[in-house]
mmCIF file of C-alpha atoms (C1' of nucleotides) in Angstrom:
data_model
loop_
_atom_site.group_PDB
_atom_site.id
_atom_site.type_symbol
_atom_site.label_atom_id
_atom_site.label_comp_id
_atom_site.label_asym_id
_atom_site.label_seq_id
_atom_site.Cartn_x
_atom_site.Cartn_y
_atom_site.Cartn_z
ATOM 1 C CA MET Q 17 76.092 117.822 127.969
ATOM 2 C CA ARG Q 18 76.221 119.405 125.104
ATOM 3 C CA LEU Q 19 78.595 118.636 122.352
ATOM 4 C CA ALA Q 20 80.070 120.749 118.811
ATOM 5 C CA THR Q 21 81.966 120.161 116.174
ATOM 6 C CA TRP Q 22 83.224 122.961 114.183
ATOM 7 C CA ASN Q 23 86.097 122.927 111.010
ATOM 8 C CA VAL Q 24 87.597 126.526 111.937
ATOM 9 C CA ASN Q 25 89.641 127.372 108.976
ATOM 10 C CA SER Q 26 92.774 128.046 111.198
ATOM 11 C CA LEU Q 27 92.004 128.186 115.160
ATOM 12 C CA ARG Q 28 94.914 131.107 115.837
ATOM 13 C CA SER Q 29 92.784 133.482 113.320
ATOM 14 C CA ARG Q 30 89.005 132.157 114.523
ATOM 15 C CA ILE Q 31 90.266 132.101 118.564
ATOM 16 C CA GLY Q 32 88.065 135.311 119.117
ATOM 17 C CA ARG Q 33 84.493 132.820 117.881
ATOM 18 C CA VAL Q 34 85.512 129.760 118.945
ATOM 19 C CA GLU Q 35 85.839 131.575 122.519
ATOM 20 C CA ALA Q 36 82.559 133.563 121.444
ATOM 21 C CA PHE Q 37 80.445 130.530 120.270
ATOM 22 C CA LEU Q 38 80.983 128.351 124.033
ATOM 23 C CA GLU Q 39 80.055 131.200 125.694
ATOM 24 C CA ARG Q 40 77.037 131.750 123.416
ATOM 25 C CA HIS Q 41 76.343 128.193 123.053
ATOM 26 C CA ASP Q 42 77.200 126.633 126.665
ATOM 27 C CA VAL Q 43 79.053 123.529 125.135
ATOM 28 C CA ASP Q 44 80.591 121.375 126.734
ATOM 29 C CA VAL Q 45 82.688 119.394 124.571
ATOM 30 C CA LEU Q 46 83.959 120.969 121.220
ATOM 31 C CA ALA Q 47 85.696 119.484 118.367
ATOM 32 C CA LEU Q 48 87.687 121.376 116.429
ATOM 33 C CA GLN Q 49 89.204 120.954 112.781
ATOM 34 C CA GLU Q 50 91.805 122.768 110.486
ATOM 35 C CA THR Q 51 93.312 124.253 112.938
ATOM 36 C CA LYS Q 52 96.618 125.679 110.905
ATOM 37 C CA ALA Q 53 98.967 125.245 113.917
ATOM 38 C CA ARG Q 54 101.795 123.517 115.773
ATOM 39 C CA GLU Q 55 101.261 123.420 119.165
ATOM 40 C CA ASP Q 56 104.011 125.812 119.928
ATOM 41 C CA GLN Q 57 101.455 128.264 118.423
ATOM 42 C CA LEU Q 58 98.720 127.708 120.483
ATOM 43 C CA PRO Q 59 98.581 129.338 124.086
ATOM 44 C CA LEU Q 60 94.882 129.086 124.384
ATOM 45 C CA MET Q 61 95.032 131.033 127.499
ATOM 46 C CA GLY Q 62 91.774 132.204 126.613
ATOM 47 C CA LEU Q 63 89.922 128.707 126.697
ATOM 48 C CA GLN Q 64 92.046 127.568 129.723
ATOM 49 C CA SER Q 65 90.505 130.568 131.773
ATOM 50 C CA MET Q 66 87.482 129.668 130.799
ATOM 51 C CA GLY Q 67 87.775 126.281 132.039
ATOM 52 C CA TYR Q 68 88.106 124.286 128.988
ATOM 53 C CA GLU Q 69 91.405 121.745 128.232
ATOM 54 C CA VAL Q 70 92.196 120.804 125.307
ATOM 55 C CA ALA Q 71 94.018 118.461 123.338
ATOM 56 C CA HIS Q 72 95.360 119.543 119.981
ATOM 57 C CA ALA Q 73 97.228 116.839 117.139
ATOM 58 C CA GLY Q 74 98.637 119.037 113.677
ATOM 59 C CA THR Q 75 102.203 119.163 112.868
ATOM 60 C CA ASN Q 76 101.438 121.144 109.140
ATOM 61 C CA GLN Q 77 99.494 124.028 109.185
ATOM 62 C CA TRP Q 78 96.580 122.277 107.346
ATOM 63 C CA ASN Q 79 94.568 119.338 108.325
ATOM 64 C CA GLY Q 80 95.290 119.974 112.556
ATOM 65 C CA VAL Q 81 92.411 118.860 114.811
ATOM 66 C CA ALA Q 82 91.806 118.692 118.630
ATOM 67 C CA VAL Q 83 88.638 118.509 121.646
ATOM 68 C CA VAL Q 84 88.269 121.152 123.315
ATOM 69 C CA SER Q 85 86.650 119.648 126.640
ATOM 70 C CA ARG Q 86 84.781 121.323 130.299
ATOM 71 C CA VAL Q 87 83.988 117.842 131.611
ATOM 72 C CA GLY Q 88 87.419 116.944 131.236
ATOM 73 C CA LEU Q 89 89.610 115.144 129.084
ATOM 74 C CA GLU Q 90 91.107 111.864 129.439
ATOM 75 C CA ASP Q 91 92.617 108.741 127.665
ATOM 76 C CA VAL Q 92 93.599 111.373 124.885
ATOM 77 C CA GLU Q 93 94.922 108.874 121.592
ATOM 78 C CA VAL Q 94 96.073 110.808 118.122
ATOM 79 C CA GLY Q 95 95.341 108.684 115.465
ATOM 80 C CA PHE Q 96 93.795 104.975 115.374
ATOM 81 C CA PRO Q 97 95.437 102.261 115.257
ATOM 82 C CA ASP Q 98 97.058 100.829 111.817
ATOM 83 C CA MET Q 99 96.415 105.007 110.916
ATOM 84 C CA PRO Q 100 99.361 106.142 109.171
ATOM 85 C CA GLY Q 101 101.459 107.970 111.310
ATOM 86 C CA TRP Q 102 99.140 106.736 114.770
ATOM 87 C CA GLY Q 103 101.620 106.428 118.275
ATOM 88 C CA ASP Q 104 103.998 109.465 116.534
ATOM 89 C CA PRO Q 105 102.547 112.753 116.370
ATOM 90 C CA ALA Q 106 105.973 113.766 114.238
ATOM 91 C CA ALA Q 107 106.348 110.900 111.331
ATOM 92 C CA ALA Q 108 104.028 112.769 108.368
ATOM 93 C CA PRO Q 109 102.050 109.471 106.952
ATOM 94 C CA PRO Q 110 102.394 109.015 103.567
ATOM 95 C CA VAL Q 111 101.128 112.059 100.620
ATOM 96 C CA MET Q 112 99.286 113.953 102.994
ATOM 97 C CA GLU Q 113 98.653 113.648 106.683
ATOM 98 C CA SER Q 114 95.069 114.161 108.189
ATOM 99 C CA ARG Q 115 94.594 113.513 111.564
ATOM 100 C CA ALA Q 116 92.437 111.933 114.419
ATOM 101 C CA ILE Q 117 92.118 112.838 118.291
ATOM 102 C CA GLY Q 118 90.332 110.792 120.453
ATOM 103 C CA ALA Q 119 89.573 112.087 123.811
ATOM 104 C CA THR Q 120 87.267 110.326 126.663
ATOM 105 C CA CYS Q 121 84.790 113.594 127.854
ATOM 106 C CA GLY Q 122 82.379 112.869 130.348
ATOM 107 C CA GLY Q 123 82.136 109.193 129.478
ATOM 108 C CA VAL Q 124 81.246 110.355 125.967
ATOM 109 C CA ARG Q 125 84.871 109.135 123.517
ATOM 110 C CA VAL Q 126 84.897 111.626 121.311
ATOM 111 C CA TRP Q 127 86.839 111.668 117.701
ATOM 112 C CA SER Q 128 87.126 114.954 115.858
ATOM 113 C CA LEU Q 129 88.001 113.757 112.702
ATOM 114 C CA TYR Q 130 89.658 115.319 109.463
ATOM 115 C CA VAL Q 131 89.127 113.096 106.698
ATOM 116 C CA PRO Q 132 91.235 113.933 104.220
ATOM 117 C CA ASN Q 133 89.815 115.789 101.339
ATOM 118 C CA GLY Q 134 90.950 113.479 97.953
ATOM 119 C CA ARG Q 135 91.078 116.687 96.023
ATOM 120 C CA LYS Q 136 90.315 115.339 92.574
ATOM 121 C CA VAL Q 137 89.620 111.118 91.607
ATOM 122 C CA ASP Q 138 92.724 110.592 90.155
ATOM 123 C CA ASP Q 139 95.131 111.987 92.637
ATOM 124 C CA PRO Q 140 97.183 110.194 94.714
ATOM 125 C CA HIS Q 141 94.959 111.542 97.888
ATOM 126 C CA TYR Q 142 91.580 110.125 96.658
ATOM 127 C CA VAL Q 143 93.242 106.972 97.066
ATOM 128 C CA TYR Q 144 94.438 108.308 100.768
ATOM 129 C CA LYS Q 145 91.290 109.213 101.752
ATOM 130 C CA LEU Q 146 89.563 105.606 100.702
ATOM 131 C CA ASP Q 147 92.165 103.833 103.112
ATOM 132 C CA TRP Q 148 92.129 106.255 105.410
ATOM 133 C CA LEU Q 149 88.357 106.044 106.257
ATOM 134 C CA ALA Q 150 88.774 102.522 105.786
ATOM 135 C CA ARG Q 151 91.155 102.156 108.563
ATOM 136 C CA LEU Q 152 88.775 104.242 110.761
ATOM 137 C CA ARG Q 153 86.151 101.835 109.913
ATOM 138 C CA ALA Q 154 87.823 99.095 111.203
ATOM 139 C CA ALA Q 155 88.979 100.565 114.441
ATOM 140 C CA ALA Q 156 85.362 102.177 114.573
ATOM 141 C CA GLY Q 157 83.583 98.833 115.349
ATOM 142 C CA ALA Q 158 85.246 97.850 118.549
ATOM 143 C CA TRP Q 159 83.636 101.156 119.805
ATOM 144 C CA CYS Q 160 80.257 100.979 118.896
ATOM 145 C CA ASP Q 161 79.167 99.416 122.209
ATOM 146 C CA VAL Q 162 79.749 102.138 124.338
ATOM 147 C CA PRO Q 163 79.343 105.834 123.890
ATOM 148 C CA THR Q 164 81.138 107.521 121.279
ATOM 149 C CA ALA Q 165 80.783 110.104 118.727
ATOM 150 C CA LEU Q 166 82.468 110.693 115.556
ATOM 151 C CA VAL Q 167 82.675 114.134 114.306
ATOM 152 C CA GLY Q 168 84.103 116.532 112.460
ATOM 153 C CA ASP Q 169 84.627 117.452 108.585
ATOM 154 C CA TRP Q 170 84.217 114.246 106.247
ATOM 155 C CA ASN Q 171 85.113 115.860 103.127
ATOM 156 C CA ILE Q 172 81.746 113.583 101.484
ATOM 157 C CA ALA Q 173 78.052 114.412 100.696
ATOM 158 C CA PRO Q 174 76.427 110.825 101.175
ATOM 159 C CA THR Q 175 73.443 111.451 99.184
ATOM 160 C CA ASP Q 176 72.062 114.389 96.257
ATOM 161 C CA GLU Q 177 70.905 115.983 98.886
ATOM 162 C CA ASP Q 178 73.641 117.075 100.788
ATOM 163 C CA VAL Q 179 74.885 119.121 97.790
ATOM 164 C CA PHE Q 180 73.420 122.459 96.018
ATOM 165 C CA ASP Q 181 73.331 121.379 92.436
ATOM 166 C CA ILE Q 182 74.252 117.972 92.221
ATOM 167 C CA ALA Q 183 75.246 118.823 87.963
ATOM 168 C CA GLN Q 184 77.820 120.244 89.075
ATOM 169 C CA PHE Q 185 79.863 117.723 90.711
ATOM 170 C CA ALA Q 186 79.422 115.275 87.834
ATOM 171 C CA LYS Q 187 83.228 114.892 88.104
ATOM 172 C CA SER Q 188 84.424 116.338 91.876
ATOM 173 C CA THR Q 189 85.606 114.249 95.063
ATOM 174 C CA HIS Q 190 83.334 114.361 98.100
ATOM 175 C CA VAL Q 191 80.138 112.688 95.880
ATOM 176 C CA THR Q 192 81.711 109.437 94.503
ATOM 177 C CA PRO Q 193 80.234 105.802 95.317
ATOM 178 C CA PRO Q 194 83.453 104.929 96.413
ATOM 179 C CA GLU Q 195 83.444 107.567 98.911
ATOM 180 C CA ARG Q 196 79.488 107.332 99.985
ATOM 181 C CA ALA Q 197 80.112 103.485 100.247
ATOM 182 C CA ALA Q 198 82.319 104.623 102.524
ATOM 183 C CA PHE Q 199 80.400 106.321 104.706
ATOM 184 C CA GLN Q 200 77.639 104.181 103.965
ATOM 185 C CA GLY Q 201 79.690 101.615 106.338
ATOM 186 C CA PHE Q 202 79.227 102.858 109.253
ATOM 187 C CA LEU Q 203 76.026 103.207 108.944
ATOM 188 C CA ASP Q 204 75.785 99.408 108.219
ATOM 189 C CA ASP Q 205 78.188 99.004 111.382
ATOM 190 C CA GLY Q 206 75.259 100.928 113.281
ATOM 191 C CA TYR Q 207 76.665 104.011 113.442
ATOM 192 C CA VAL Q 208 73.813 106.591 113.328
ATOM 193 C CA ASP Q 209 73.891 110.091 111.403
ATOM 194 C CA VAL Q 210 72.426 111.784 114.756
ATOM 195 C CA VAL Q 211 71.776 115.340 112.792
ATOM 196 C CA ARG Q 212 69.879 115.114 109.794
ATOM 197 C CA PRO Q 213 66.779 114.327 111.781
ATOM 198 C CA HIS Q 214 66.667 117.982 113.462
ATOM 199 C CA VAL Q 215 68.153 119.667 109.984
ATOM 200 C CA PRO Q 216 65.816 118.507 106.903
ATOM 201 C CA GLY Q 217 67.170 119.061 103.448
ATOM 202 C CA ALA Q 218 69.532 122.126 102.878
ATOM 203 C CA ASP Q 219 68.914 123.116 106.540
ATOM 204 C CA GLY Q 220 71.495 120.498 106.809
ATOM 205 C CA TYR Q 221 74.263 122.031 104.983
ATOM 206 C CA THR Q 222 77.336 123.332 106.824
ATOM 207 C CA TYR Q 223 79.910 124.314 103.937
ATOM 208 C CA TRP Q 224 79.668 126.680 101.453
ATOM 209 C CA ASP Q 225 82.580 128.325 99.418
ATOM 210 C CA TYR Q 226 83.773 130.968 100.440
ATOM 211 C CA TYR Q 227 83.916 132.992 96.456
ATOM 212 C CA ARG Q 228 81.095 133.500 94.847
ATOM 213 C CA GLN Q 229 78.533 134.247 97.101
ATOM 214 C CA ARG Q 230 77.831 130.862 98.262
ATOM 215 C CA PHE Q 231 76.159 131.367 101.567
ATOM 216 C CA GLU Q 232 74.178 134.505 100.912
ATOM 217 C CA ARG Q 233 72.857 132.067 98.290
ATOM 218 C CA ASN Q 234 72.730 128.681 100.337
ATOM 219 C CA ARG Q 235 74.828 126.976 97.867
ATOM 220 C CA GLY Q 236 76.192 125.255 100.700
ATOM 221 C CA MET Q 237 77.285 121.061 101.301
ATOM 222 C CA ARG Q 238 76.517 118.945 103.786
ATOM 223 C CA ILE Q 239 80.177 117.402 104.692
ATOM 224 C CA ASP Q 240 79.813 118.378 108.330
ATOM 225 C CA PHE Q 241 78.615 114.716 110.552
ATOM 226 C CA VAL Q 242 78.487 113.676 113.501
ATOM 227 C CA LEU Q 243 78.293 109.746 113.730
ATOM 228 C CA GLY Q 244 77.178 107.752 117.086
ATOM 229 C CA SER Q 245 77.105 104.553 118.212
ATOM 230 C CA PRO Q 246 73.430 103.113 119.636
ATOM 231 C CA PRO Q 247 74.273 104.082 123.201
ATOM 232 C CA LEU Q 248 75.748 107.524 122.251
ATOM 233 C CA ALA Q 249 72.803 107.511 119.585
ATOM 234 C CA ALA Q 250 69.625 107.077 122.394
ATOM 235 C CA ARG Q 251 70.894 110.234 124.571
ATOM 236 C CA VAL Q 252 70.547 112.564 121.606
ATOM 237 C CA THR Q 253 68.046 114.701 122.565
ATOM 238 C CA SER Q 254 68.209 117.823 119.812
ATOM 239 C CA ALA Q 255 70.980 119.123 116.989
ATOM 240 C CA PHE Q 256 71.014 122.181 114.930
ATOM 241 C CA VAL Q 257 74.033 124.035 112.476
ATOM 242 C CA ASP Q 258 74.556 127.251 114.023
ATOM 243 C CA ARG Q 259 74.374 129.258 109.771
ATOM 244 C CA ASP Q 260 75.303 132.440 112.463
ATOM 245 C CA GLU Q 261 79.117 131.205 112.239
ATOM 246 C CA ARG Q 262 79.678 131.100 108.844
ATOM 247 C CA ALA Q 263 77.947 134.894 108.919
ATOM 248 C CA GLY Q 264 80.355 138.194 107.962
ATOM 249 C CA GLN Q 265 83.286 138.796 108.603
ATOM 250 C CA GLY Q 266 86.024 137.179 109.716
ATOM 251 C CA ALA Q 267 83.462 133.951 109.328
ATOM 252 C CA SER Q 268 85.519 129.376 108.509
ATOM 253 C CA ASP Q 269 84.018 128.730 105.516
ATOM 254 C CA HIS Q 270 82.512 125.723 107.913
ATOM 255 C CA ALA Q 271 79.015 126.073 109.975
ATOM 256 C CA PRO Q 272 79.343 124.513 113.427
ATOM 257 C CA VAL Q 273 77.444 121.184 114.383
ATOM 258 C CA VAL Q 274 75.382 121.508 117.789
ATOM 259 C CA VAL Q 275 73.783 117.806 119.356
ATOM 260 C CA ASP Q 276 72.526 117.758 123.015
ATOM 261 C CA LEU Q 277 72.906 114.133 124.544
ATOM 262 C CA ALA Q 278 70.553 113.605 127.815
ATOM 263 C "C1'" DA X 21 86.841 125.128 80.539
ATOM 264 C "C1'" DT X 22 87.262 128.814 83.939
ATOM 265 C "C1'" DG X 23 87.631 131.395 87.937
ATOM 266 C "C1'" DG X 24 86.403 132.967 92.693
ATOM 267 C "C1'" DT X 25 88.182 134.047 97.376
ATOM 268 C "C1'" DC X 26 90.259 132.592 102.522
ATOM 269 C "C1'" DG X 27 93.568 130.605 105.100
ATOM 270 C "C1'" DT X 28 99.002 130.098 105.238
ATOM 271 C "C1'" DT X 29 105.921 129.391 106.892
ATOM 272 C "C1'" DT X 30 102.900 133.207 100.537
ATOM 273 C "C1'" DC X 31 105.102 136.016 95.083
ATOM 274 C "C1'" DA X 32 102.498 129.109 95.961
ATOM 275 C "C1'" DC X 33 99.590 125.773 97.455
ATOM 276 C "C1'" DG X 34 95.978 123.209 99.649
ATOM 277 C "C1'" DA X 35 90.444 124.399 100.555
#
DNA sequence: ATGGTCGTTTCACGA
């Protein structure tokens, strides 16, 4: 089974690339973030005609998430227990919503996550980010013993190696000790970063700002992750970042991450 | 310290 995650930065503007990506890499399950669309804006007939089912959650234009699967899409859940707004997709959580959607696809529980950005360390959104992560961790602890993939845009660079120049992030979110501790908490609980071993150092970057030719100069960040529970991690045979999708006209600012499961 | 470039329900704001 081939699983992928991709922050597409607007699904409507990227739908052609998404369809071509699925076909080119023969992807079975794709988790999407920043769909920037409401349900009524997503007919997605192309995906359906390709044999994929789609589960989407997103009520505002910014932080929608989706799971696209051709190996089954069952037990869809929007959010996780105790998440702000859980159980009511129309409810607006405090500060600024950030969604998660879970589905069981081919026997694997896949969670597409858009972790709150945090904006600035003195912004209420930063507090919301840490709280959101704590709630996710509390829920994810119960999923350790079954094949679970926590995938998506974590908006955290866990180590200095995951940013092009740590000096430029001295006062920025994404690299602060509390954020890194929150990420580490999932590893402490048994989740495994299944992609890192396959893409050392700067090869693991998944995000490059649109401006200042950051992609062309490979001044990127590694902030998109596939964390696998032990039963899932044991099945991973390979992984890669598809940089081709970050190149050229009409690219998202994130590249897809692809993982193969035995 | 600033600004650069994308996206969106765009003359503003989030990433």
